Amino acid sequence: MAKIRTNIDIESVYLEAIMDRYGIHTKTEAVNLALRWMAGQPMTREEALAMRGAHAIGEIPVDGEPTPR
């Protein structure tokens, strides 16, 4: 998996909470953990519908089993 380097502004209270809760020692590890967790969460139908105005998806797919890649 490719890595990229970027500068981001993060609320320190959230970063510190993640680091304390999970015993993480670096900011990079905390951000990676949070991103991996969020990327693994399935989107609800309401969240998908909310994206409609962002032109992120053209048509809402019918709910069902995911298709294999």
mmCIF file of N, CA and C in Angstrom, residues 6-8 10 12-14 20 22 27-28 30-31 35-36 38 40-42 50 52 56 60-62 64:
data_model
loop_
_atom_site.group_PDB
_atom_site.id
_atom_site.type_symbol
_atom_site.label_atom_id
_atom_site.label_comp_id
_atom_site.label_asym_id
_atom_site.label_seq_id
_atom_site.Cartn_x
_atom_site.Cartn_y
_atom_site.Cartn_z
ATOM 1 N N THR A 6 1.492 14.370 4.023
ATOM 2 C CA THR A 6 0.630 15.535 3.920
ATOM 3 C C THR A 6 0.644 16.310 5.231
ATOM 4 N N ASN A 7 0.239 17.550 5.171
ATOM 5 C CA ASN A 7 0.072 18.379 6.361
ATOM 6 C C ASN A 7 -1.410 18.563 6.594
ATOM 7 N N ILE A 8 -1.871 18.287 7.814
ATOM 8 C CA ILE A 8 -3.282 18.443 8.137
ATOM 9 C C ILE A 8 -3.426 19.146 9.484
ATOM 10 N N ILE A 10 -5.464 19.187 12.828
ATOM 11 C CA ILE A 10 -6.276 18.255 13.609
ATOM 12 C C ILE A 10 -6.507 18.870 14.991
ATOM 13 N N SER A 12 -6.375 18.946 18.626
ATOM 14 C CA SER A 12 -5.473 18.205 19.507
ATOM 15 C C SER A 12 -6.225 17.359 20.524
ATOM 16 N N VAL A 13 -7.393 17.795 20.955
ATOM 17 C CA VAL A 13 -8.143 17.031 21.948
ATOM 18 C C VAL A 13 -8.518 15.648 21.413
ATOM 19 N N TYR A 14 -8.880 15.556 20.124
ATOM 20 C CA TYR A 14 -9.234 14.267 19.532
ATOM 21 C C TYR A 14 -7.999 13.400 19.345
ATOM 22 N N ASP A 20 -4.234 8.370 23.979
ATOM 23 C CA ASP A 20 -4.377 7.876 25.355
ATOM 24 C C ASP A 20 -5.188 6.579 25.396
ATOM 25 N N TYR A 22 -5.775 4.254 23.148
ATOM 26 C CA TYR A 22 -5.226 3.065 22.504
ATOM 27 C C TYR A 22 -3.728 2.873 22.753
ATOM 28 N N LYS A 27 1.686 10.646 16.587
ATOM 29 C CA LYS A 27 0.522 11.234 15.913
ATOM 30 C C LYS A 27 0.202 10.469 14.630
ATOM 31 N N THR A 28 1.234 10.058 13.924
ATOM 32 C CA THR A 28 1.031 9.312 12.675
ATOM 33 C C THR A 28 0.274 8.017 12.942
ATOM 34 N N ALA A 30 -1.751 7.425 15.396
ATOM 35 C CA ALA A 30 -3.122 7.768 15.789
ATOM 36 C C ALA A 30 -3.977 8.089 14.568
ATOM 37 N N VAL A 31 -3.447 8.860 13.643
ATOM 38 C CA VAL A 31 -4.187 9.199 12.427
ATOM 39 C C VAL A 31 -4.423 7.952 11.592
ATOM 40 N N LEU A 35 -8.100 6.499 10.556
ATOM 41 C CA LEU A 35 -8.458 6.357 9.143
ATOM 42 C C LEU A 35 -8.812 4.914 8.800
ATOM 43 N N ARG A 36 -8.032 3.963 9.312
ATOM 44 C CA ARG A 36 -8.341 2.559 9.053
ATOM 45 C C ARG A 36 -9.692 2.179 9.639
ATOM 46 N N MET A 38 -12.290 4.229 10.269
ATOM 47 C CA MET A 38 -13.362 4.892 9.518
ATOM 48 C C MET A 38 -13.537 4.268 8.133
ATOM 49 N N GLY A 40 -13.186 1.253 7.361
ATOM 50 C CA GLY A 40 -13.789 -0.061 7.487
ATOM 51 C C GLY A 40 -15.255 -0.042 7.879
ATOM 52 N N GLN A 41 -15.789 1.131 8.207
ATOM 53 C CA GLN A 41 -17.175 1.228 8.635
ATOM 54 C C GLN A 41 -18.097 1.314 7.426
ATOM 55 N N PRO A 42 -19.122 0.466 7.372
ATOM 56 C CA PRO A 42 -20.057 0.546 6.240
ATOM 57 C C PRO A 42 -20.906 1.810 6.322
ATOM 58 N N ALA A 50 -27.286 11.224 1.633
ATOM 59 C CA ALA A 50 -26.777 12.560 1.936
ATOM 60 C C ALA A 50 -25.668 12.970 0.975
ATOM 61 N N ARG A 52 -25.683 12.510 -2.200
ATOM 62 C CA ARG A 52 -26.248 12.767 -3.515
ATOM 63 C C ARG A 52 -25.919 14.177 -4.009
ATOM 64 N N ALA A 56 -21.149 12.625 -5.463
ATOM 65 C CA ALA A 56 -20.230 11.522 -5.211
ATOM 66 C C ALA A 56 -20.721 10.237 -5.873
ATOM 67 N N ILE A 60 -28.430 5.898 -6.407
ATOM 68 C CA ILE A 60 -28.311 5.093 -5.200
ATOM 69 C C ILE A 60 -28.542 3.631 -5.571
ATOM 70 N N PRO A 61 -27.575 2.744 -5.288
ATOM 71 C CA PRO A 61 -27.762 1.334 -5.614
ATOM 72 C C PRO A 61 -28.802 0.693 -4.696
ATOM 73 N N VAL A 62 -29.401 -0.364 -5.180
ATOM 74 C CA VAL A 62 -30.358 -1.129 -4.393
ATOM 75 C C VAL A 62 -29.597 -1.830 -3.273
ATOM 76 N N GLY A 64 -28.311 -4.614 -0.978
ATOM 77 C CA GLY A 64 -28.113 -6.031 -1.217
ATOM 78 C C GLY A 64 -26.717 -6.452 -0.844
#
